XYZ file of C-alpha atoms in Angstrom:
680
model
C 30.624 -21.305 -41.748
C 29.904 -20.314 -38.176
C 31.411 -17.096 -36.850
C 32.346 -16.783 -33.216
C 31.557 -13.441 -31.558
C 30.543 -12.338 -28.060
C 26.885 -12.441 -27.144
C 25.141 -9.169 -27.883
C 27.439 -8.269 -30.782
C 25.966 -10.451 -33.522
C 24.714 -8.786 -36.724
C 21.039 -9.216 -37.596
C 18.779 -8.408 -40.558
C 15.931 -7.769 -38.124
C 16.187 -4.027 -37.642
C 13.971 -1.644 -35.691
C 12.180 -0.488 -38.844
C 11.106 -4.073 -39.526
C 9.922 -4.430 -35.931
C 7.882 -1.236 -36.238
C 6.363 -2.158 -39.590
C 5.037 -5.397 -38.103
C 3.892 -4.049 -34.746
C 0.318 -4.894 -33.753
C -2.095 -7.445 -35.157
C -5.551 -7.767 -36.702
C -8.320 -7.256 -34.166
C -12.113 -7.193 -33.766
C -12.952 -9.709 -36.451
C -16.618 -10.060 -37.350
C -18.966 -11.384 -40.017
C -21.426 -9.331 -42.042
C -23.432 -11.890 -43.963
C -20.858 -13.877 -45.924
C -18.218 -11.157 -45.589
C -15.505 -10.792 -42.967
C -14.448 -7.434 -41.530
C -11.767 -6.500 -39.017
C -9.347 -3.733 -38.044
C -5.642 -3.753 -38.824
C -2.720 -1.620 -37.567
C -0.985 0.963 -39.745
C 2.201 2.035 -37.879
C 3.455 3.977 -40.911
C 0.210 5.947 -41.121
C 0.417 7.541 -37.712
C -0.560 4.348 -35.938
C -4.189 4.399 -37.135
C -6.404 1.305 -37.304
C -7.683 0.534 -40.796
C -11.060 -1.115 -41.393
C -10.634 -4.192 -43.592
C -13.228 -5.957 -45.740
C -12.901 -9.471 -47.126
C -15.767 -10.325 -49.526
C -16.914 -13.903 -49.576
C -16.315 -14.275 -53.324
C -12.582 -14.919 -53.401
C -11.515 -11.322 -53.857
C -8.615 -10.177 -51.642
C -9.290 -8.022 -48.576
C -9.274 -4.254 -49.001
C -8.968 -1.281 -46.685
C -12.364 0.412 -46.778
C -11.435 3.858 -45.477
C -8.339 5.888 -46.386
C -6.188 7.762 -43.896
C -6.790 9.574 -41.642
C -9.871 7.492 -40.751
C -8.967 5.597 -37.583
C -11.425 2.900 -36.523
C -10.919 2.845 -32.778
C -12.619 4.208 -29.667
C -11.677 5.304 -26.162
C -14.447 3.760 -24.060
C -12.786 2.805 -20.732
C -9.701 4.295 -22.512
C -8.580 0.850 -23.674
C -11.471 0.894 -26.105
C -13.481 -1.967 -27.462
C -15.294 -3.274 -30.498
C -15.303 -0.201 -32.787
C -17.495 -1.358 -35.650
C -20.496 -3.489 -36.591
C -22.421 -4.233 -39.739
C -25.566 -5.754 -41.128
C -26.239 -7.286 -44.542
C -29.056 -5.842 -46.652
C -31.041 -7.380 -49.497
C -30.047 -4.493 -51.771
C -27.311 -1.899 -51.755
C -24.694 -3.979 -49.955
C -23.933 -3.990 -46.219
C -24.475 -1.157 -43.780
C -21.466 -0.521 -41.527
C -21.166 1.671 -38.434
C -17.865 2.528 -36.771
C -16.206 4.880 -34.318
C -13.525 7.324 -35.468
C -10.732 7.881 -32.973
C -10.117 11.573 -33.653
C -13.599 12.759 -32.613
C -15.040 9.583 -31.014
C -18.225 9.921 -33.059
C -20.208 7.009 -34.404
C -20.381 7.004 -38.218
C -22.341 5.017 -40.802
C -21.005 3.834 -44.142
C -22.651 2.184 -47.132
C -19.472 0.917 -48.808
C -21.173 -0.223 -52.031
C -23.016 3.046 -52.653
C -21.645 5.331 -55.389
C -19.136 7.825 -53.960
C -19.677 6.324 -50.502
C -18.602 8.587 -47.664
C -19.110 8.062 -43.931
C -21.779 10.222 -42.322
C -22.029 10.930 -38.582
C -24.690 9.351 -36.414
C -23.801 11.004 -33.102
C -23.079 14.597 -32.017
C -19.684 16.202 -32.060
C -18.653 16.549 -28.432
C -15.876 17.561 -26.097
C -13.426 14.988 -24.786
C -14.177 15.904 -21.150
C -17.417 17.431 -19.787
C -20.232 16.507 -22.146
C -17.993 14.137 -24.049
C -19.649 11.171 -25.733
C -18.010 7.875 -26.638
C -19.518 4.782 -28.224
C -18.525 1.119 -28.235
C -19.561 -2.479 -28.960
C -22.341 -1.651 -31.457
C -25.060 -3.879 -32.896
C -26.718 -2.697 -36.119
C -30.478 -3.262 -36.247
C -31.780 -2.115 -39.665
C -35.264 -3.400 -38.887
C -35.449 -0.950 -35.993
C -33.551 1.778 -37.794
C -31.058 1.940 -34.915
C -27.662 0.864 -33.699
C -27.552 -0.306 -30.069
C -24.276 0.147 -28.189
C -22.468 1.239 -25.044
C -22.562 4.976 -24.386
C -19.893 6.557 -22.181
C -20.783 10.153 -21.322
C -18.605 12.542 -19.326
C -20.547 14.670 -16.854
C -17.644 16.763 -15.555
C -14.008 17.659 -16.106
C -12.521 14.839 -14.020
C -11.589 11.441 -15.461
C -14.081 9.658 -13.185
C -17.004 12.044 -13.712
C -18.999 9.995 -16.179
C -21.838 7.552 -16.729
C -22.161 4.412 -18.855
C -25.304 2.788 -20.204
C -26.824 1.031 -23.189
C -28.166 3.383 -25.837
C -29.955 3.291 -29.185
C -28.744 5.650 -31.922
C -30.894 6.357 -35.027
C -29.359 5.172 -38.279
C -30.807 8.103 -40.214
C -28.269 10.547 -38.738
C -30.887 12.570 -36.875
C -28.898 12.386 -33.633
C -25.774 13.850 -35.248
C -26.906 17.305 -34.231
C -29.373 16.419 -31.496
C -28.290 14.444 -28.414
C -31.941 14.053 -27.377
C -32.517 11.731 -30.341
C -30.357 9.087 -28.622
C -32.579 6.672 -26.681
C -31.221 5.492 -23.347
C -32.067 1.812 -23.005
C -30.804 1.369 -19.440
C -30.142 3.615 -16.520
C -26.662 4.472 -15.346
C -26.855 2.588 -12.053
C -24.086 0.244 -13.217
C -20.637 1.789 -13.523
C -19.561 -0.499 -16.360
C -21.514 -2.328 -19.036
C -20.721 -4.309 -22.157
C -22.655 -4.048 -25.378
C -26.025 -5.715 -25.922
C -26.478 -9.279 -27.156
C -29.889 -10.031 -28.671
C -31.648 -13.383 -28.582
C -32.442 -15.029 -31.935
C -36.142 -14.141 -31.656
C -35.308 -10.512 -30.862
C -37.284 -10.557 -27.596
C -34.498 -10.758 -25.019
C -31.293 -8.855 -24.384
C -28.222 -9.795 -22.356
C -25.189 -7.786 -21.266
C -22.546 -7.722 -18.525
C -22.272 -5.168 -15.740
C -19.949 -4.503 -12.818
C -19.088 -1.734 -10.398
C -16.146 -0.225 -8.568
C -13.937 -1.416 -6.992
C -14.260 -4.686 -8.936
C -12.481 -5.249 -12.205
C -14.227 -7.483 -14.750
C -12.009 -10.440 -13.806
C -13.057 -10.026 -10.151
C -16.850 -10.011 -10.349
C -19.433 -9.270 -13.031
C -23.178 -9.699 -13.361
C -25.048 -11.115 -16.324
C -28.052 -8.878 -16.924
C -31.092 -9.800 -18.980
C -34.195 -7.897 -20.040
C -37.208 -8.219 -22.307
C -37.437 -6.045 -25.421
C -40.867 -4.541 -25.967
C -42.424 -4.015 -29.386
C -41.478 -0.338 -29.081
C -37.820 -1.229 -28.502
C -37.719 -0.456 -24.781
C -36.259 -2.762 -22.136
C -38.337 -4.154 -19.307
C -37.743 -6.592 -16.471
C -33.979 -6.039 -16.334
C -32.361 -8.275 -13.759
C -29.271 -10.275 -12.865
C -29.389 -13.859 -14.023
C -25.838 -14.993 -13.149
C -22.549 -13.700 -11.795
C -21.724 -11.858 -8.604
C -19.029 -10.147 -6.542
C -16.695 -13.158 -6.559
C -17.692 -14.620 -9.927
C -16.313 -13.273 -13.181
C -18.386 -13.853 -16.300
C -16.205 -12.752 -19.203
C -18.718 -13.216 -22.036
C -22.421 -13.896 -22.534
C -23.911 -14.915 -25.880
C -27.243 -16.301 -27.057
C -27.216 -19.579 -28.975
C -29.493 -20.305 -31.913
C -31.984 -22.162 -29.688
C -32.414 -19.141 -27.389
C -30.290 -20.482 -24.554
C -27.732 -18.163 -23.005
C -24.102 -19.289 -22.969
C -21.682 -17.746 -20.487
C -17.989 -18.084 -19.622
C -17.905 -18.124 -15.815
C -15.121 -18.771 -13.309
C -17.499 -19.826 -10.538
C -15.539 -23.082 -10.171
C -12.118 -21.441 -10.306
C -11.631 -21.545 -14.085
C -13.419 -19.662 -16.856
C -15.590 -22.505 -18.182
C -18.626 -22.554 -20.466
C -22.095 -22.868 -18.962
C -25.598 -22.838 -20.464
C -28.786 -21.243 -19.163
C -31.709 -22.753 -21.073
C -34.137 -20.489 -22.921
C -36.938 -21.393 -20.522
C -34.806 -20.372 -17.551
C -33.975 -17.057 -19.234
C -37.672 -16.397 -19.810
C -38.570 -17.403 -16.273
C -35.879 -15.184 -14.805
C -37.000 -12.138 -16.757
C -40.631 -12.808 -15.873
C -39.680 -12.742 -12.216
C -39.530 -8.955 -12.266
C -36.922 -6.239 -12.439
C -34.322 -6.073 -9.725
C -34.915 -9.546 -8.291
C -31.869 -11.698 -7.593
C -32.858 -15.315 -8.277
C -30.065 -17.385 -9.816
C -31.024 -19.159 -13.029
C -30.073 -22.860 -13.192
C -26.981 -23.573 -15.280
C -25.425 -26.562 -16.981
C -21.638 -26.932 -17.252
C -20.831 -27.784 -20.862
C -17.201 -28.882 -20.606
C -15.844 -28.581 -17.057
C -12.057 -28.526 -17.152
C -9.180 -26.933 -15.283
C -8.591 -24.771 -18.330
C -9.531 -21.228 -19.265
C -12.271 -20.761 -21.860
C -12.010 -16.954 -21.557
C -9.638 -14.268 -20.311
C -9.364 -10.803 -18.826
C -11.750 -8.319 -20.451
C -9.400 -5.386 -20.980
C -11.428 -4.338 -24.014
C -15.196 -4.418 -24.401
C -16.497 -6.801 -27.032
C -13.834 -9.525 -26.961
C -15.137 -12.934 -28.006
C -13.664 -16.185 -26.665
C -16.521 -18.375 -27.867
C -19.087 -18.242 -30.660
C -22.178 -20.455 -31.073
C -22.853 -21.984 -34.489
C -26.370 -22.170 -35.886
C -26.340 -25.973 -35.916
C -25.611 -26.191 -32.178
C -21.835 -26.620 -31.674
C -19.839 -23.873 -30.008
C -16.459 -22.625 -31.232
C -14.385 -22.028 -28.123
C -10.883 -20.933 -27.208
C -9.443 -22.905 -24.321
C -6.256 -23.976 -22.607
C -3.762 -23.401 -19.812
C -1.583 -20.470 -20.702
C -1.950 -20.415 -24.478
C -5.458 -20.796 -25.898
C -6.254 -22.937 -28.914
C -9.464 -23.196 -30.926
C -11.808 -26.122 -30.388
C -15.349 -27.015 -31.411
C -17.554 -28.114 -28.527
C -20.603 -30.341 -28.723
C -22.702 -28.869 -25.905
C -24.780 -32.045 -25.563
C -21.895 -34.482 -25.052
C -19.138 -32.181 -23.820
C -16.810 -33.430 -26.548
C -14.244 -30.813 -27.557
C -12.264 -31.268 -30.788
C -9.372 -28.927 -31.521
C -8.764 -27.335 -34.906
C -5.892 -28.745 -36.922
C -2.951 -26.582 -37.867
C 0.244 -25.014 -36.547
C -1.432 -22.222 -34.594
C -0.864 -22.334 -30.860
C -2.440 -19.021 -29.816
C -5.835 -17.618 -30.833
C -6.912 -14.066 -30.070
C -10.316 -13.462 -28.405
C -11.968 -12.511 -31.683
C -14.124 -15.202 -33.298
C -16.610 -14.911 -36.158
C -19.049 -17.481 -37.543
C -20.279 -17.807 -41.128
C -22.679 -20.765 -41.451
C -20.587 -23.804 -40.431
C -17.285 -21.974 -40.682
C -15.407 -20.411 -37.778
C -12.899 -17.650 -38.419
C -10.345 -16.369 -35.937
C -7.009 -14.608 -35.521
C -4.215 -17.057 -34.788
C -0.428 -17.202 -34.479
C 2.408 -19.499 -33.400
C 6.056 -19.168 -32.329
C 6.963 -19.270 -36.032
C 4.129 -17.200 -37.497
C 2.542 -13.830 -36.861
C -1.219 -13.392 -36.381
C -3.253 -14.463 -39.419
C -6.959 -14.620 -40.283
C -7.692 -18.365 -40.190
C -10.863 -20.234 -41.176
C -11.974 -23.607 -39.820
C -14.638 -25.526 -41.748
C -16.374 -27.480 -39.005
C -17.904 -29.917 -41.500
C -14.570 -31.082 -42.912
C -12.126 -30.083 -40.172
C -9.999 -28.258 -42.737
C -8.260 -24.994 -41.825
C -6.964 -22.345 -44.202
C -5.438 -18.873 -43.969
C -7.941 -16.430 -45.435
C -6.162 -13.100 -44.981
C -3.257 -11.285 -43.354
C -1.001 -14.261 -44.128
C 2.285 -14.506 -42.311
C 5.285 -13.360 -44.338
C 8.894 -14.117 -43.547
C 10.587 -10.757 -44.036
C 13.901 -12.375 -43.119
C 15.199 -15.927 -43.096
C 13.231 -17.780 -40.356
C 16.557 -19.129 -39.150
C 16.857 -15.822 -37.269
C 13.697 -16.478 -35.248
C 14.175 -17.605 -31.652
C 13.307 -21.084 -30.408
C 11.199 -20.545 -27.274
C 11.056 -22.848 -24.299
C 7.938 -23.203 -22.137
C 9.173 -23.474 -18.572
C 7.897 -23.485 -15.014
C 10.222 -22.112 -12.338
C 10.018 -22.301 -8.569
C 9.256 -19.068 -6.777
C 9.172 -18.207 -3.065
C 7.338 -20.742 -0.891
C 7.723 -23.289 -3.676
C 5.064 -21.705 -5.885
C 5.071 -22.241 -9.645
C 6.099 -19.367 -11.906
C 5.339 -19.767 -15.609
C 7.640 -18.299 -18.238
C 8.710 -18.418 -21.890
C 12.476 -18.438 -22.344
C 13.997 -17.317 -25.642
C 17.730 -18.104 -25.743
C 19.989 -16.132 -28.102
C 19.744 -17.630 -31.563
C 21.569 -16.948 -34.838
C 22.009 -19.200 -37.879
C 25.724 -18.558 -38.277
C 26.988 -16.930 -35.080
C 27.952 -18.493 -31.772
C 29.616 -17.126 -28.670
C 33.018 -18.108 -27.317
C 33.005 -21.188 -25.140
C 32.285 -20.547 -21.508
C 30.510 -17.214 -22.070
C 26.983 -16.879 -20.709
C 24.671 -14.436 -22.505
C 22.972 -11.320 -21.197
C 19.269 -11.826 -20.515
C 16.335 -9.447 -20.275
C 13.259 -10.270 -18.205
C 10.183 -9.067 -20.074
C 7.232 -8.138 -17.842
C 3.789 -8.016 -19.416
C 1.270 -5.279 -18.694
C -2.073 -5.588 -17.004
C -1.004 -6.878 -14.534
C -4.035 -9.179 -14.987
C -2.912 -10.389 -18.396
C -0.251 -12.671 -19.850
C 2.434 -12.967 -22.512
C 1.328 -15.042 -25.522
C 3.732 -17.576 -27.013
C 3.840 -16.173 -30.560
C 6.394 -14.883 -33.024
C 7.380 -11.384 -31.933
C 9.944 -9.629 -34.096
C 10.864 -7.372 -31.196
C 11.991 -10.421 -29.243
C 13.783 -11.701 -32.354
C 15.485 -8.308 -32.670
C 17.298 -9.000 -29.404
C 17.767 -12.776 -29.543
C 19.260 -12.618 -33.045
C 21.851 -10.181 -31.669
C 22.802 -12.533 -28.859
C 20.611 -11.221 -26.013
C 18.251 -13.700 -24.348
C 14.670 -12.875 -23.368
C 12.535 -14.400 -20.595
C 8.826 -13.542 -20.593
C 7.423 -14.138 -17.124
C 3.755 -14.903 -16.517
C 4.103 -14.074 -12.835
C 1.496 -14.783 -10.169
C -1.532 -12.703 -11.052
C -1.368 -13.551 -14.746
C -4.324 -15.014 -16.586
C -4.421 -18.444 -18.163
C -3.820 -20.536 -15.048
C -7.072 -20.280 -13.091
C -8.474 -17.876 -10.534
C -6.248 -19.050 -7.676
C -3.116 -18.196 -9.673
C -4.693 -14.902 -10.716
C -5.573 -14.015 -7.130
C -1.964 -14.388 -5.949
C -1.505 -10.718 -6.746
C -4.334 -9.524 -4.526
C -2.803 -6.949 -2.171
C 0.617 -8.240 -3.263
C 1.360 -6.059 -6.309
C 4.957 -4.942 -6.082
C 5.804 -8.092 -4.121
C 4.655 -11.253 -5.933
C 5.327 -9.873 -9.422
C 8.761 -8.595 -8.375
C 9.636 -11.857 -6.606
C 8.456 -14.089 -9.461
C 10.420 -12.161 -12.080
C 13.469 -12.255 -9.832
C 13.040 -16.008 -9.294
C 13.216 -16.596 -13.045
C 16.227 -14.304 -13.455
C 18.103 -15.940 -10.579
C 17.293 -19.446 -11.788
C 18.558 -18.679 -15.290
C 21.770 -17.311 -13.802
C 22.204 -20.215 -11.362
C 21.847 -22.852 -14.088
C 24.350 -21.054 -16.325
C 21.791 -20.022 -18.950
C 22.275 -16.307 -18.238
C 25.209 -14.181 -17.146
C 24.380 -13.082 -13.566
C 26.259 -9.809 -14.126
C 24.242 -8.985 -17.252
C 20.596 -9.273 -16.271
C 18.081 -6.593 -17.231
C 14.354 -6.061 -16.799
C 11.855 -4.240 -18.980
C 8.114 -3.700 -19.304
C 5.366 -1.251 -20.147
C 2.341 -0.016 -18.181
C 1.952 -2.449 -15.259
C 5.101 -4.096 -16.628
C 6.760 -0.698 -16.333
C 5.651 -0.625 -12.702
C 7.177 -4.039 -11.997
C 10.383 -3.058 -13.805
C 10.681 0.166 -11.817
C 9.748 -1.609 -8.580
C 12.434 -4.224 -9.303
C 15.071 -1.497 -9.573
C 13.966 0.124 -6.304
C 12.883 -2.817 -4.135
C 15.053 -4.300 -1.364
C 13.803 -7.698 -2.601
C 15.934 -7.424 -5.750
C 18.819 -5.200 -4.720
C 21.789 -5.679 -7.038
C 20.039 -8.252 -9.243
C 19.503 -6.229 -12.416
C 22.261 -4.349 -14.192
C 19.782 -2.021 -15.951
C 16.121 -1.607 -16.872
C 13.765 -0.177 -19.482
C 10.595 1.345 -18.048
C 7.812 2.289 -20.457
C 4.673 4.376 -19.663
C 4.725 3.177 -16.057
C 2.905 3.632 -12.790
C 5.468 5.026 -10.361
C 3.418 6.672 -7.594
C 0.583 4.558 -6.196
C -0.924 7.328 -4.091
C -1.094 9.722 -7.025
C -2.529 7.036 -9.288
C -5.212 6.215 -6.693
C -6.228 9.852 -6.196
C -7.090 11.134 -9.632
C -4.069 10.469 -11.862
C -5.630 7.791 -14.008
C -8.825 6.956 -15.861
C -12.078 5.687 -14.413
C -11.745 2.028 -15.424
C -8.672 1.433 -13.239
C -9.225 4.218 -10.719
C -9.991 1.703 -7.946
C -7.951 -1.224 -9.270
C -5.388 -0.696 -6.511
C -7.949 -1.631 -3.850
C -7.480 -5.257 -4.876
C -3.843 -5.021 -6.013
C -2.551 -3.152 -2.950
C -5.446 -2.614 -0.527
C -7.756 0.320 0.280
C -5.711 3.513 0.475
C -7.500 4.666 3.619
C -6.534 1.444 5.410
C -2.947 0.951 4.230
C -1.516 4.349 3.160
C 1.958 3.286 4.265
C 1.863 0.331 1.878
C 1.192 2.695 -1.024
C 4.241 4.746 -0.138
C 6.472 1.799 0.747
C 5.940 -0.011 -2.575
C 6.004 3.000 -4.909
C 9.159 3.355 -7.019
C 8.817 7.114 -6.509
C 9.610 6.697 -2.815
C 12.278 4.081 -3.448
C 14.148 6.187 -5.999
C 17.030 6.606 -3.538
C 17.709 2.876 -3.937
C 18.172 3.009 -7.727
C 21.715 2.032 -8.651
C 21.240 0.588 -12.132
C 21.121 2.673 -15.336
C 17.644 2.922 -16.800
C 15.723 4.087 -19.854
C 12.340 5.737 -19.256
C 9.875 5.953 -22.182
C 6.608 7.862 -22.032
C 3.799 9.049 -24.312
C 2.831 12.642 -23.614
C -0.850 11.996 -24.403
C -1.112 9.112 -21.940
C -4.127 9.513 -19.634
C -3.771 6.052 -18.083
C -0.204 6.451 -16.783
C 0.357 10.205 -17.161
C 3.766 11.834 -17.733
C 3.586 13.631 -14.385
C 4.505 10.363 -12.667
C 7.717 10.109 -14.704
C 8.539 13.729 -13.992
C 8.236 13.248 -10.238
C 10.365 10.106 -10.349
C 13.089 11.847 -12.333
C 13.178 14.658 -9.781
C 13.959 12.102 -7.089
C 16.684 10.440 -9.168
C 18.334 13.668 -10.332
C 21.807 14.247 -8.942
C 22.188 10.734 -7.514
C 24.761 9.674 -10.100
C 22.537 7.070 -11.781
C 22.884 7.135 -15.588
C 19.468 7.429 -17.212
C 17.662 8.623 -20.318
C 14.111 9.945 -20.540
C 12.366 9.951 -23.918
C 8.897 11.495 -24.138
C 6.913 11.192 -27.358
C 4.363 13.702 -28.573
C 1.187 12.261 -30.065
C 1.595 8.923 -28.290
C -0.697 7.641 -25.582
C -0.616 4.460 -23.550
C 1.428 2.164 -25.754
C 3.277 3.283 -28.846
C 1.651 3.076 -32.269
C 3.693 5.256 -34.628
C 6.495 3.608 -36.591
C 9.010 6.339 -35.799
C 8.305 6.053 -32.062
C 8.689 2.285 -32.075
C 11.992 2.539 -33.961
C 13.355 5.057 -31.454
C 12.202 2.991 -28.473
C 13.655 -0.307 -29.736
C 16.993 1.196 -30.735
C 17.257 3.090 -27.461
C 16.681 -0.090 -25.491
C 19.480 -1.842 -27.374
C 21.681 1.196 -26.804
C 21.048 0.873 -23.063
C 22.303 -2.713 -23.151
C 25.348 -1.662 -25.182
C 26.119 0.973 -22.538
C 25.549 -1.316 -19.558
C 26.861 -4.643 -20.845
C 29.794 -3.188 -22.783
C 28.548 -4.428 -26.172
C 30.469 -3.240 -29.213
C 27.859 -2.298 -31.835
C 27.563 0.444 -34.422
C 23.976 -0.133 -35.644
C 22.267 2.052 -33.026
C 23.109 5.566 -31.860
C 24.430 5.756 -28.301
C 22.149 7.029 -25.573
C 22.672 10.473 -24.148
C 22.530 9.640 -20.467
C 22.177 11.978 -17.546
C 23.093 11.445 -13.936
């Protein structure tokens, strides 16, 4: 029997504890011989990342290290590939990893009796003299692990250097920094980890410099490896200021494969082994472009924004094919024949694959999800075409009838431009609303802003839709997945295009009767928090939103551009807004801090006190401007949380507080969340 009740008042078995328990996904999948390893979230264990091992003999995966080991690093603050391994003929694999608490690189022989991790790098400070390590490659034959080194040279967040380094595997550098070999100089501000050619003679990596972000312009660097393990002849072989190469990888035949957006889309290209050799032989520092061959030119993305170092959108197989993620918006897994350009997609229900691919012989393993399933470890046998879930299988913790049914839609924004979005109407198996009632809707704004919202099962979305509150995820102009032209819409237009596109979706939903125009809300975190706050303070959207949830946001552009963030994004605003020296008024005009007098809607502000990317001081200044203006608001600051919430108790509080805001603003009668204590 169907029960009739107002939107927003429906009961649901999806509670905040269930949302928190399933927050996050497997990440950084890799192969060590026949084994698969990856990291997995543990919200109930302080938000740590566990290191998982899946032997190739049918045994189930196991967590290798107990709490409090946390396999994660802080290179560029967002981190990157935190582990690597190598098989050995005896004694089992050798694994190296970074531990979040001290940022040291450790080694582990998991099959040794009474195996315990031992440090490979010195204990250091987190500021001046601080050392961080990322994107490692274990080379037992050289007795070293090669990786990215990030070293702080002063107290400020931008006083640092990054380079490729070689760390001894015998632990001799644990107490002696001088034992670390520097493979490159620090002339490049940013570098990715090394990729070795099959014959061990060549090395490739990516580099870029301020003010570019990696999706703006990167360089593919190559060098020869001497018998002594030094690099010689380092030079650029591809890429440039207006060309983003997201990944570079050697194939089994020695050719170099890259994902480049030179033609407007991240597509796969090949630089033959002879061209790589010729380029390196040309001499260090020379700038001759190597000839390339497009493998599968399409108006689709075969890569994405490199927010973390070591992401992998494609992976060459030994026999010649290339496993590749591709698509517009969502990315699916295909197998590419580089000789013919034929691309065959993997079978199965998965519609979204994470940039984390591993290859074992003819098998490709990835992390995949769909609107009905969470992220799973999935294997594709390229010989048979069969796919199977290997680990982290999806589990329905509630009846799937409570999951939302998303709609992929394209709306019309200002000037007739396309705006891509996923719309999740309220959905409940046995509750409906009275006839004629339109539901409340919340516009969800993704972070980045150079990123996108994946179309996958998200229990946090289901938490709201199963209660009768609709959700619209907007992939506004500037989002990835739709080519460089779409991505570049945000250049110098941050706080305008993102705000307008989100508003266009909200207004269209209201105009067509899908959403109640009096009960629209907006929410987001990080750059999404910026857009949410800007939408509550911008004249472009005055009166549109009834309330908003703003999580770990940017609120003061001038402060953020002058020392209030980390090095990686410290000059990001030059492309998003414009150079501060040239357009200081634009920084002030668009900042929510200076538009606080226009806030009329109640809001919830959530912040981690350990956040160095969007620091709490920005929230504090904003609240000072709002204080005494009669606007109901709640500020929740969480100790031990950084940029993005990881602890189960924090996630529960944040989710329940957001629902409480909607109860307060939309007049929803619920007793399953405590009311917010709001100030004015």
